[in-house]
Coordinates of C-alpha atoms in Angstrom, one line a residue:
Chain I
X1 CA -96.2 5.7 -75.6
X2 CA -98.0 2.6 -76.7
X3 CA -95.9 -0.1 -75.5
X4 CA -96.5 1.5 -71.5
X5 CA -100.3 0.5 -72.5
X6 CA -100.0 -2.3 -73.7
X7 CA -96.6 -3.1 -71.8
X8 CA -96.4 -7.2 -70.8
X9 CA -94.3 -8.0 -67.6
X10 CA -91.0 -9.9 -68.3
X11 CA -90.8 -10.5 -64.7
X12 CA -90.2 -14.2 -65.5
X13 CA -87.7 -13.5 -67.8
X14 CA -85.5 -11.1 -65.6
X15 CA -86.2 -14.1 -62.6
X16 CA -84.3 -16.6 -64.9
X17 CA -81.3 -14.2 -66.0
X18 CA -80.9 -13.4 -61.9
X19 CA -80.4 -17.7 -61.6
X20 CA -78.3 -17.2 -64.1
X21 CA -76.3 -14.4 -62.4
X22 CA -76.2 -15.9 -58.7
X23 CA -75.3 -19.7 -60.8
X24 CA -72.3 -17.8 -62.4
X25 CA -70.8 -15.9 -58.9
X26 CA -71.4 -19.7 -57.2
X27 CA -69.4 -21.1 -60.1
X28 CA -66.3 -17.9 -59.4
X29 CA -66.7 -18.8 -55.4
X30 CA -66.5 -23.0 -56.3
X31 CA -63.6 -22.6 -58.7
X32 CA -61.4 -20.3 -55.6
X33 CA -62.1 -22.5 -53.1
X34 CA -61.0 -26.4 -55.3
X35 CA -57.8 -24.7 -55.4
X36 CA -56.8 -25.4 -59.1
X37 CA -53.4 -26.6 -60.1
X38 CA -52.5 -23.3 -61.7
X39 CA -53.2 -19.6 -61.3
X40 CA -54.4 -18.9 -65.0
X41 CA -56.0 -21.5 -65.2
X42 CA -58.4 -20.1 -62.3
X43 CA -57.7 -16.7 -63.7
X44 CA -58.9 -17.7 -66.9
X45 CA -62.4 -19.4 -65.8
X46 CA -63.1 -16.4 -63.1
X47 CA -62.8 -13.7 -66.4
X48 CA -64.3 -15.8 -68.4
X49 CA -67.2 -16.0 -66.1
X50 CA -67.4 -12.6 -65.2
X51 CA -67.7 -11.7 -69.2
X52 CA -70.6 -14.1 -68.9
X53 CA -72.3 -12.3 -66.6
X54 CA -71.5 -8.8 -67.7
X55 CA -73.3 -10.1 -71.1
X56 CA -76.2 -11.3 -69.2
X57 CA -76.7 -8.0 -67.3
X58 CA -75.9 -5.9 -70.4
X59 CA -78.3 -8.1 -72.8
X60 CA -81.0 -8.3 -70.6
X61 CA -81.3 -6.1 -67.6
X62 CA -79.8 -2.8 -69.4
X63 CA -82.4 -4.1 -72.6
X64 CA -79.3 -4.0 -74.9
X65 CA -80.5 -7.1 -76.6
X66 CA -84.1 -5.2 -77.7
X67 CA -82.1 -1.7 -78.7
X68 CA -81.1 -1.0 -82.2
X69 CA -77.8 -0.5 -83.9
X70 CA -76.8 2.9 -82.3
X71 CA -75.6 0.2 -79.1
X72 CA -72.9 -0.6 -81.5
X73 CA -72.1 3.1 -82.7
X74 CA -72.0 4.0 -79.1
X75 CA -70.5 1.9 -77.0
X76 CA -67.7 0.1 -79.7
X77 CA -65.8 3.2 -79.4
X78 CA -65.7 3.3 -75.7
X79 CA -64.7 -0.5 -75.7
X80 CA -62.2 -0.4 -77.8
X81 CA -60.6 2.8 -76.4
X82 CA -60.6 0.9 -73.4
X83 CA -59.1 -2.5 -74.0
X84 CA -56.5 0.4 -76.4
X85 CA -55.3 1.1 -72.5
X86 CA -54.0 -1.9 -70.7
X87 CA -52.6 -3.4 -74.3
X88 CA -50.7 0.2 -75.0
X89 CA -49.1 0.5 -71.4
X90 CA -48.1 -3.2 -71.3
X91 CA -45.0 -3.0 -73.6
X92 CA -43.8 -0.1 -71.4
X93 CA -44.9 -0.5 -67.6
X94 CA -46.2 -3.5 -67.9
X95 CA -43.1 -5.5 -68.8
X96 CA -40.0 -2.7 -68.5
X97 CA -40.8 -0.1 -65.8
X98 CA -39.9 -2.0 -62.8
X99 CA -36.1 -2.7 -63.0
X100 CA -35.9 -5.6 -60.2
X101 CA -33.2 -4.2 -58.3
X102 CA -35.6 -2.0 -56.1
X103 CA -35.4 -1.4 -52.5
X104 CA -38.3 -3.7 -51.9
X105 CA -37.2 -6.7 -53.6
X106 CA -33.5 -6.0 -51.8
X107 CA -33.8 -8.0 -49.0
X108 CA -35.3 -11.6 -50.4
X109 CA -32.7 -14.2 -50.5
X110 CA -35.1 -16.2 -53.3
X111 CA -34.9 -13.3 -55.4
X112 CA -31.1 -12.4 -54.7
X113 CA -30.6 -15.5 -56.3
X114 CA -32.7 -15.6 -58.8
X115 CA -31.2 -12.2 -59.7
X116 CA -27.7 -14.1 -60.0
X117 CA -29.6 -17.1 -61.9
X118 CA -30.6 -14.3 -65.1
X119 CA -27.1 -12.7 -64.8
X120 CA -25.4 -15.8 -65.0
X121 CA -27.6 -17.1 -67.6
X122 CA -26.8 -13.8 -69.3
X123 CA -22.7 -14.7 -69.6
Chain W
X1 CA -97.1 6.4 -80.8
X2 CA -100.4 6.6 -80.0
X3 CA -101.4 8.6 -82.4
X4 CA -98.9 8.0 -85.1
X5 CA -101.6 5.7 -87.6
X6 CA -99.7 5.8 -90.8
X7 CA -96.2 4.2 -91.2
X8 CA -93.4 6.3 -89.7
X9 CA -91.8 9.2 -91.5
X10 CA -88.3 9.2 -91.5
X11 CA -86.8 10.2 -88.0
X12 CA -83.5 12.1 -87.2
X13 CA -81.3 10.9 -84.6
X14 CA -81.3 8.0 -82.2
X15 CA -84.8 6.2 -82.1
X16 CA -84.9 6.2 -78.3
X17 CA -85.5 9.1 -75.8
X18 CA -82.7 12.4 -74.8
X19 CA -82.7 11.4 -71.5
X20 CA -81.7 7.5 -72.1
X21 CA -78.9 8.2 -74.6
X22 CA -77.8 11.3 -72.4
X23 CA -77.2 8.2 -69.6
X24 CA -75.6 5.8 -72.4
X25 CA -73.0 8.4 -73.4
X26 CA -72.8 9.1 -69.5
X27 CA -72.2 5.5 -69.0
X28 CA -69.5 5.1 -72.0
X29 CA -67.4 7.7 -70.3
X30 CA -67.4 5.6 -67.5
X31 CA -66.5 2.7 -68.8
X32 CA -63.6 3.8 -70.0
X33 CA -63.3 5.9 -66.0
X34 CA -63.1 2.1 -64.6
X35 CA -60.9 0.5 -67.5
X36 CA -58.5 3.0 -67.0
X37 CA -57.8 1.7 -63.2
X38 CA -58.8 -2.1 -64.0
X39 CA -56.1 -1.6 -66.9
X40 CA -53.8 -0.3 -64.8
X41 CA -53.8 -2.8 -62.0
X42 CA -53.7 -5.2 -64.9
X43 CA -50.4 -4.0 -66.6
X44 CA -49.2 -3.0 -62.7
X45 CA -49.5 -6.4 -61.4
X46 CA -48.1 -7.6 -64.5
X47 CA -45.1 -5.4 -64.7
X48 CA -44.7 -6.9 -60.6
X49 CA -42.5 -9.8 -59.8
X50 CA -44.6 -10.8 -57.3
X51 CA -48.4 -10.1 -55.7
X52 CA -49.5 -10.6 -52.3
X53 CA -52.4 -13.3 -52.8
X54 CA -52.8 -14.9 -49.9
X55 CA -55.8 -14.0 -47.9
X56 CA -53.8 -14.2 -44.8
X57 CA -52.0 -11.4 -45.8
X58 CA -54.0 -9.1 -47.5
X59 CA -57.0 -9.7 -45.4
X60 CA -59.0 -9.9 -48.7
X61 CA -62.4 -11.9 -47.9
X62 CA -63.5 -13.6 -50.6
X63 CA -66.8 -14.9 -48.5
X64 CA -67.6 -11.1 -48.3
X65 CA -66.7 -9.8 -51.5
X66 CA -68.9 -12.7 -52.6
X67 CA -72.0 -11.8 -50.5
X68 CA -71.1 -8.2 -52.2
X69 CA -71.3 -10.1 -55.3
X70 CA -74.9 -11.6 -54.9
X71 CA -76.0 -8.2 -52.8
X72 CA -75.6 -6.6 -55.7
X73 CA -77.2 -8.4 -58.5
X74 CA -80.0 -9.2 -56.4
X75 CA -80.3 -5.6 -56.0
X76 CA -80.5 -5.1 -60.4
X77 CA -83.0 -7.4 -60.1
X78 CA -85.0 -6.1 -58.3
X79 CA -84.2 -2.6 -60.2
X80 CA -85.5 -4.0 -63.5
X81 CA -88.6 -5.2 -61.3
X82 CA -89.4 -2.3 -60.1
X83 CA -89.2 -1.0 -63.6
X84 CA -91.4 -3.7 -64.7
X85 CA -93.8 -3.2 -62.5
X86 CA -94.2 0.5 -63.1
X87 CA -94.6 -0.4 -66.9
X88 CA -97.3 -2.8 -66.1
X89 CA -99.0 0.1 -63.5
X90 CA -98.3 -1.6 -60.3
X91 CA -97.3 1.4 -58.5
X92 CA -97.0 0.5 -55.3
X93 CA -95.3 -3.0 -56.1
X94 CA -92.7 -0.2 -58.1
X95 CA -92.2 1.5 -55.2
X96 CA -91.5 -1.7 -52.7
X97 CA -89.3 -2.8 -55.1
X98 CA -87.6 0.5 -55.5
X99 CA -87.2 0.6 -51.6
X100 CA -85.7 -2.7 -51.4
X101 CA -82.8 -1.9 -53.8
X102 CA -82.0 1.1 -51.4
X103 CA -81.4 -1.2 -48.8
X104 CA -79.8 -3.5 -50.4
X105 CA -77.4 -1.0 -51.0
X106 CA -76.7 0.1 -48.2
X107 CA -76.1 -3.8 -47.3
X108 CA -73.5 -3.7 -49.8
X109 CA -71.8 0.0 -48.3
X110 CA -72.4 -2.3 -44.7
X111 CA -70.5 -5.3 -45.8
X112 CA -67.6 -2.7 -47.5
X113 CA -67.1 -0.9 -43.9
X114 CA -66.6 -4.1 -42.6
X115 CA -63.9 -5.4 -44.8
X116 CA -62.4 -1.7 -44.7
X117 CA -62.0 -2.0 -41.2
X118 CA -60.4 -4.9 -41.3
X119 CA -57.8 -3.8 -43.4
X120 CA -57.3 -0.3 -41.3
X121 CA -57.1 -2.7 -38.5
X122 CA -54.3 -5.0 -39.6
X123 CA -52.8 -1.2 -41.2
X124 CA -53.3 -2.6 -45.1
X125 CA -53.1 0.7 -46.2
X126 CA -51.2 2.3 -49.1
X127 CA -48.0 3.4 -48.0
X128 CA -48.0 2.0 -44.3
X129 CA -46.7 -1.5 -45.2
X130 CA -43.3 -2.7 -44.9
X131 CA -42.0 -4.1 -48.1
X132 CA -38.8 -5.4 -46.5
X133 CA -37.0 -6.4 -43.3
X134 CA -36.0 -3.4 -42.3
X135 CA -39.1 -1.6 -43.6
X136 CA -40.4 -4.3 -40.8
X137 CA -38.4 -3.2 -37.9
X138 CA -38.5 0.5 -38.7
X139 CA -42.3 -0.1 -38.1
X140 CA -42.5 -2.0 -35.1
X141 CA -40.2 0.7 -33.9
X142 CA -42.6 3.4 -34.7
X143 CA -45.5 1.6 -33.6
X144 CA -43.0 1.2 -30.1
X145 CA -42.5 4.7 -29.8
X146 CA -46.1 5.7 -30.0
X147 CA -47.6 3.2 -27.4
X148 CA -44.2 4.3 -25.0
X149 CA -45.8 7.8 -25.7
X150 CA -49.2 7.0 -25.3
X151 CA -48.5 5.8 -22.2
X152 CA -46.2 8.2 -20.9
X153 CA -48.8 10.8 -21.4
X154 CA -51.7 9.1 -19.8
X155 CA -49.1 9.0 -16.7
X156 CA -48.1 12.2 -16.7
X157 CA -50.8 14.7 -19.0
X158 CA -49.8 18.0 -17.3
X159 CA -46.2 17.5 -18.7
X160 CA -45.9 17.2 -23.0
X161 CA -42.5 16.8 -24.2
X162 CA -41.1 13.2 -23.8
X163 CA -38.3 14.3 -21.8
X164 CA -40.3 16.1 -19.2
X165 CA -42.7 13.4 -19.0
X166 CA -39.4 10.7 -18.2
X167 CA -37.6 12.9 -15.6
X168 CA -41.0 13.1 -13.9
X169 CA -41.6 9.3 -14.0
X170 CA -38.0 8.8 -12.5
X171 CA -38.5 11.6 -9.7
X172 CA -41.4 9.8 -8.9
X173 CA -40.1 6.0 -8.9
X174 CA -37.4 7.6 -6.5
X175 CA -40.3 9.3 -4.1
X176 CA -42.2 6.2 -4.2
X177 CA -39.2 4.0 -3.5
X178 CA -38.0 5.9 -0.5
X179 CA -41.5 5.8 1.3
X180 CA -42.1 2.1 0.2
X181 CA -43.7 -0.8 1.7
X182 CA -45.8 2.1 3.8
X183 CA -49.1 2.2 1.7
X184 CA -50.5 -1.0 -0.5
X185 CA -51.9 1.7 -3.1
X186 CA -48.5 3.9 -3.3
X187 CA -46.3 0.3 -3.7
X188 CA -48.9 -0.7 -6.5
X189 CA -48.5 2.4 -7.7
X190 CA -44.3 1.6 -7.8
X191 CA -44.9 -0.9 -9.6
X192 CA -47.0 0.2 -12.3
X193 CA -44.2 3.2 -12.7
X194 CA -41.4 1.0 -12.8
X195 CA -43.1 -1.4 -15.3
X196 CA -43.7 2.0 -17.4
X197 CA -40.1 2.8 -16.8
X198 CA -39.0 -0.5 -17.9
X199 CA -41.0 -0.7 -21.0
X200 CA -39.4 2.8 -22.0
X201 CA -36.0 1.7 -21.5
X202 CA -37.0 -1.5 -23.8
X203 CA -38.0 1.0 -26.1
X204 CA -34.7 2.7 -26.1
X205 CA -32.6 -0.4 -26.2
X206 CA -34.7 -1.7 -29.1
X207 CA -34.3 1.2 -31.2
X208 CA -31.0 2.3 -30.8
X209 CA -30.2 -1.6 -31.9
X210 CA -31.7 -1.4 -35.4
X211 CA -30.9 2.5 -35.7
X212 CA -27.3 0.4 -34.8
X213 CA -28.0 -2.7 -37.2
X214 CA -26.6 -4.6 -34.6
X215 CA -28.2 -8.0 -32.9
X216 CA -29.9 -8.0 -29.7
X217 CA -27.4 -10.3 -28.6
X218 CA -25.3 -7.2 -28.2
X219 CA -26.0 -5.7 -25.2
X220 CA -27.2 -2.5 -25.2
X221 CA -24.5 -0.9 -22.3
X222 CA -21.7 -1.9 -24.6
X223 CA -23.0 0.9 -27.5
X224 CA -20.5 3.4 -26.2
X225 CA -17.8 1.4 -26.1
X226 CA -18.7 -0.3 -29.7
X227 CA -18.6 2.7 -31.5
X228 CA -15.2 3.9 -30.5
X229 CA -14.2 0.6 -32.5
X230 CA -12.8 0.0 -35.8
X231 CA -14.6 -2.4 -38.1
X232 CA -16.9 -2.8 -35.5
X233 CA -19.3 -3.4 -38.6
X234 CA -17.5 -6.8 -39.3
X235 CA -17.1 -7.7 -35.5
X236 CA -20.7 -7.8 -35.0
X237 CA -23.9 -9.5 -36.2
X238 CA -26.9 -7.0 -37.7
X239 CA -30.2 -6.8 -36.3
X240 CA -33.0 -9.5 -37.7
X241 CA -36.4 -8.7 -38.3
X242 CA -37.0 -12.2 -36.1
X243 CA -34.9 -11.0 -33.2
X244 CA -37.2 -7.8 -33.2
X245 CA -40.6 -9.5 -33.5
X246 CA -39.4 -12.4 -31.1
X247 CA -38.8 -9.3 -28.6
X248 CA -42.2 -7.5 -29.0
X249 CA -43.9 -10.9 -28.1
X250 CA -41.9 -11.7 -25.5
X251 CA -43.3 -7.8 -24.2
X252 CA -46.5 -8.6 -24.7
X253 CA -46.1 -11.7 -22.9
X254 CA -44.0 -10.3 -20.2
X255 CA -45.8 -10.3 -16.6
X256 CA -45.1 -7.1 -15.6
X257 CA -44.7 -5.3 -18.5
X258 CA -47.5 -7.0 -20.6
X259 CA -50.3 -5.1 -19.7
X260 CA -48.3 -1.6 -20.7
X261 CA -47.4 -3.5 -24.1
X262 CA -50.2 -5.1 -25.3
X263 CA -51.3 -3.4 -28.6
X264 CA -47.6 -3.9 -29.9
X265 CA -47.5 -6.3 -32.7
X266 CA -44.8 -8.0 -35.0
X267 CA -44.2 -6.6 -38.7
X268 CA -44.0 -8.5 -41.6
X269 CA -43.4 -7.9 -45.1
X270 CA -45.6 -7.9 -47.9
X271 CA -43.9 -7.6 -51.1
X272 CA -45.4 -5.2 -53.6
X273 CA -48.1 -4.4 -50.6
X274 CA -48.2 -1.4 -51.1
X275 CA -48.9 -1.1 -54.6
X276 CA -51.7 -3.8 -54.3
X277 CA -53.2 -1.6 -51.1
X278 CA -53.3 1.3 -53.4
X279 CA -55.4 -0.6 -56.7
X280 CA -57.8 -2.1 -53.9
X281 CA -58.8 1.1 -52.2
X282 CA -59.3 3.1 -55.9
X283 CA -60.9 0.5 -57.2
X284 CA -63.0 -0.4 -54.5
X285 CA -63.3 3.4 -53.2
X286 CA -65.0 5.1 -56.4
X287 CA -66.7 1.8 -56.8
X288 CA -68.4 2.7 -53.3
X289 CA -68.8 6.4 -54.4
X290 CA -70.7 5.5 -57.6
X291 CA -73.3 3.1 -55.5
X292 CA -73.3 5.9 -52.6
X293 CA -74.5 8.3 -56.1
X294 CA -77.1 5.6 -56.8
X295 CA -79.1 5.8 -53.5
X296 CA -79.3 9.3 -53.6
X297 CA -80.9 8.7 -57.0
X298 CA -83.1 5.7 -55.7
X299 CA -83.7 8.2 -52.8
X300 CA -85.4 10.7 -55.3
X301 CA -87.7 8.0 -56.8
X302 CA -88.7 7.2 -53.3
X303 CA -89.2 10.4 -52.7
X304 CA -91.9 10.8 -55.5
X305 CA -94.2 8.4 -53.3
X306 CA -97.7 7.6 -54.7
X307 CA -97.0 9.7 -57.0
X308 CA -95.1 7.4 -59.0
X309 CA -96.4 7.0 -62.0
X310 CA -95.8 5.6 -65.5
X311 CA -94.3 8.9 -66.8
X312 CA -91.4 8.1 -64.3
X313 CA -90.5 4.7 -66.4
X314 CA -87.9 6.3 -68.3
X315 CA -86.3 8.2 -65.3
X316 CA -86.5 4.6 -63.8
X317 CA -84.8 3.2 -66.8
X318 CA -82.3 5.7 -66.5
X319 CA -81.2 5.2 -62.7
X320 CA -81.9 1.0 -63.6
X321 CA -79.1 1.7 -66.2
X322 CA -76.7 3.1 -63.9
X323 CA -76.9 0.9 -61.2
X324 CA -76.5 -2.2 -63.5
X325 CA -73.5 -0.3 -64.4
X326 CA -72.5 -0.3 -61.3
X327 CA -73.1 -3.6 -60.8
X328 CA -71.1 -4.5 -64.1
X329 CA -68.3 -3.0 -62.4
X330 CA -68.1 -5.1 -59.1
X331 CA -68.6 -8.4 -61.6
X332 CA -65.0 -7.2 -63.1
X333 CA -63.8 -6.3 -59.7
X334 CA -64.7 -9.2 -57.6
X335 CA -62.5 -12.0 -59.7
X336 CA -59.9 -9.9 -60.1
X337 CA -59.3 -8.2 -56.8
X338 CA -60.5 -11.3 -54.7
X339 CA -60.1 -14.3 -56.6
X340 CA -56.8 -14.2 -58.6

């Protein structure tokens, strides 16, 4: 194929997306250890990060960003049958499956009482 | 193409080779393989009142899983260089760069051994932690009755039940007791046998108290007498999971018995431990199988030598593909299982 021939080296360009890559896990590493006020807070830059990456690998190093429509055709369905899971079991594990009264949760004062806490709030 | 002058006549299909789209259907399949566990920790941590996060506890290291983190994308980089270099006919450079990635993948399989071990070491595994007190105790009694049985059989190998194995301790603390103060070695080994002895009948007492639910203020000797009671339920206080730990450190501790003992530990519980033992080690296990997959692919390349040419580019670009898959995976996995 022609463009082996007369192939030019991104080297460069794949040096600068690896910065990128190594910046973004410093940034993950930095935001754990400042200990921020609240957990989805963290949560949220940590995810928000990792998307950031996952773009940068996809875009660049797995050339998604030089290949034609069929990336949509082919990996839209995958993606959305994926994020389909977590948002489908959520209503019924995710929020109902666990009734608290459970063996393991038995033998905690804070949540004995924060058992009685809904119940009374309940009457 | 080379030899295609004229514009292009109209082409069937995807406009890129069998090969690369057979590894981008490949790869959609497993992205749903890993969103289908992510999405289940998700919605199980969710559906969870509570998650053991602290590192203490879970024996999560975030300092490895980062190292992991920069192993690994240092190890696509140098994937796409190697790629890049065989496009550009560098060869050799291909090859180095090729070999490189191997290793750093096996750095990254290095670094997971290590924080597996850790976690078989402190016993994070799924089903062996105690979600409760009494989960607790019920442990450190197991954990008891092996080390009393380990040592009762290093003692006494000919003999194998338990049972056996006492009786001929005792007949031997008697023999050595009579004839004592004769020999230095048979009085050292007196004591060693009554220390053994000792520990055993901790052992008993220990168990028999939280089989009993009743407090090791209770003495032991009194259990006979206790049972023939009425309400003896009500008269008497139940067994703590601190009463039980503080006793298996004071063993540990214990001059004479310390030696025997050491290797017992306290229990505590981890709420929901379980259940977050079991994500980590899926998650983190077929993550480890798919990267053990990719150096048996990098392995073929290697394989290939000087003969690496250009026409490999597109097996390159395949097994590049996969391993920055791979790598997309432990991007996803390393906030989520070490950081929140």
């Amino acid at each position: 194929m022609s463009d082996h021939e007369h192939h030019e080296s991104h080297g460069a360009a794949y040096f600068r997306v690896f910065i990128a890559l190594c910046v973004f896990t410093a940034i993950s590493v930095a935001a754990d250890l400042v200990h921020l006020p609240n957990k989805i807070m963290l949560g949220a830059i940590v995810l928000a990060v990792a998307v950031a990456k996952a773009l940068c690998v996809m875009m660049f190093f797995m050339h998604l960003k030089f290949e034609r429509a069929w990336k949509y055709l082919l990996l839209a369905p995958t993606i959305i049958i994926a994020a389909a899971l977590p948002v489908a079991l959520r209503p019924d594990i995710g929020e109902t499956y666990y009734t608290p009264d459970v063996q393991q949760l038995r033998d905690y004062p804070e949540h004995e009482a924060s058992l009685h806490d809904s119940s009374a709030a309940h009457h | 193409m080379t030899h295609a002058v004229a514009a292009p006549t109209l082409k069937m299909g995807i406009p890129i080779p069998n090969a690369k789209l057979g590894m981008w259907l490949f790869l959609g399949t497993e992205i749903m393989f890993f969103t289908a566990f992510i999405g289940t920790y998700i919605v199980m941590r969710m559906g969870s009142l509570g998650w053991p996060t602290d590192t203490h506890v879970t024996h999560i290291n975030i300092a490895l899983g980062g190292t992991n983190t920069f192993v690994l994308i240092l190890s696509s980089y140098f994937v796409v260089v190697s790629h890049d270099a065989l496009l550009t006919n560098q060869y050799s450079k291909a090859w180095k760069f090729m070999l490189a990635t191997l290793v750093l993948g096996f750095v990254f399989l290095g670094i997971k051994g290590v924080e597996y071990a850790g976690k078989i070491q402190h016993d994070i595994l799924p089903g062996h932690i105690p979600e409760n007190n009494r989960q607790a105790m019920d442990k450190v009694i197991n954990q008891f009755g092996v080390l009393v049985d380990q040592r009762l059989a290093a003692s006494y190998p000919k003999e194998t039940k338990r049972e056996d194995q006492k009786a001929a301790l005792d007949a031997r603390i008697k023999t050595l007791t009579e004839k004592s103060g004769k020999s230095a070695a048979e009085d050292k080994e007196l004591a060693e046998a009554s220390a053994l002895s000792k520990l055993n009948s901790e052992y008993v007492s220990l168990k028999e108290h939280v089989r009993a639910d009743l407090s090791l203020a209770v003495p032991f000797a009194k259990f006979d007498d206790i049972r023939k009671e009425e309400n003896a339920r009500s008269k008497y206080a139940p067994v703590t999971l601190d009463e039980v730990n503080g006793e298996v450190e004071k063993l540990v501790k214990d001059p004479e018995m310390g030696p025997l003992a050491s290797g017992l530990t306290p229990a505590h519980p981890i709420l929901y431990g379980n259940l977050f033992a079991s994500n980590y080690f899926l998650m983190t296990g077929f993550h480890a199988i798919h990267v053990i997959i990719g150096l048996f692919m990098f392995i073929l390349v290697l394989m290939k030598g000087s003969r690496l040419c250009v026409d490999d580019a597109i097996l390159v670009e395949n097994i590049g593909l996969y391993w920055h898959f791979v790598d997309l995976v432990w991007i996803f996995l390393f906030p989520l299982l070490y950081i929140i």
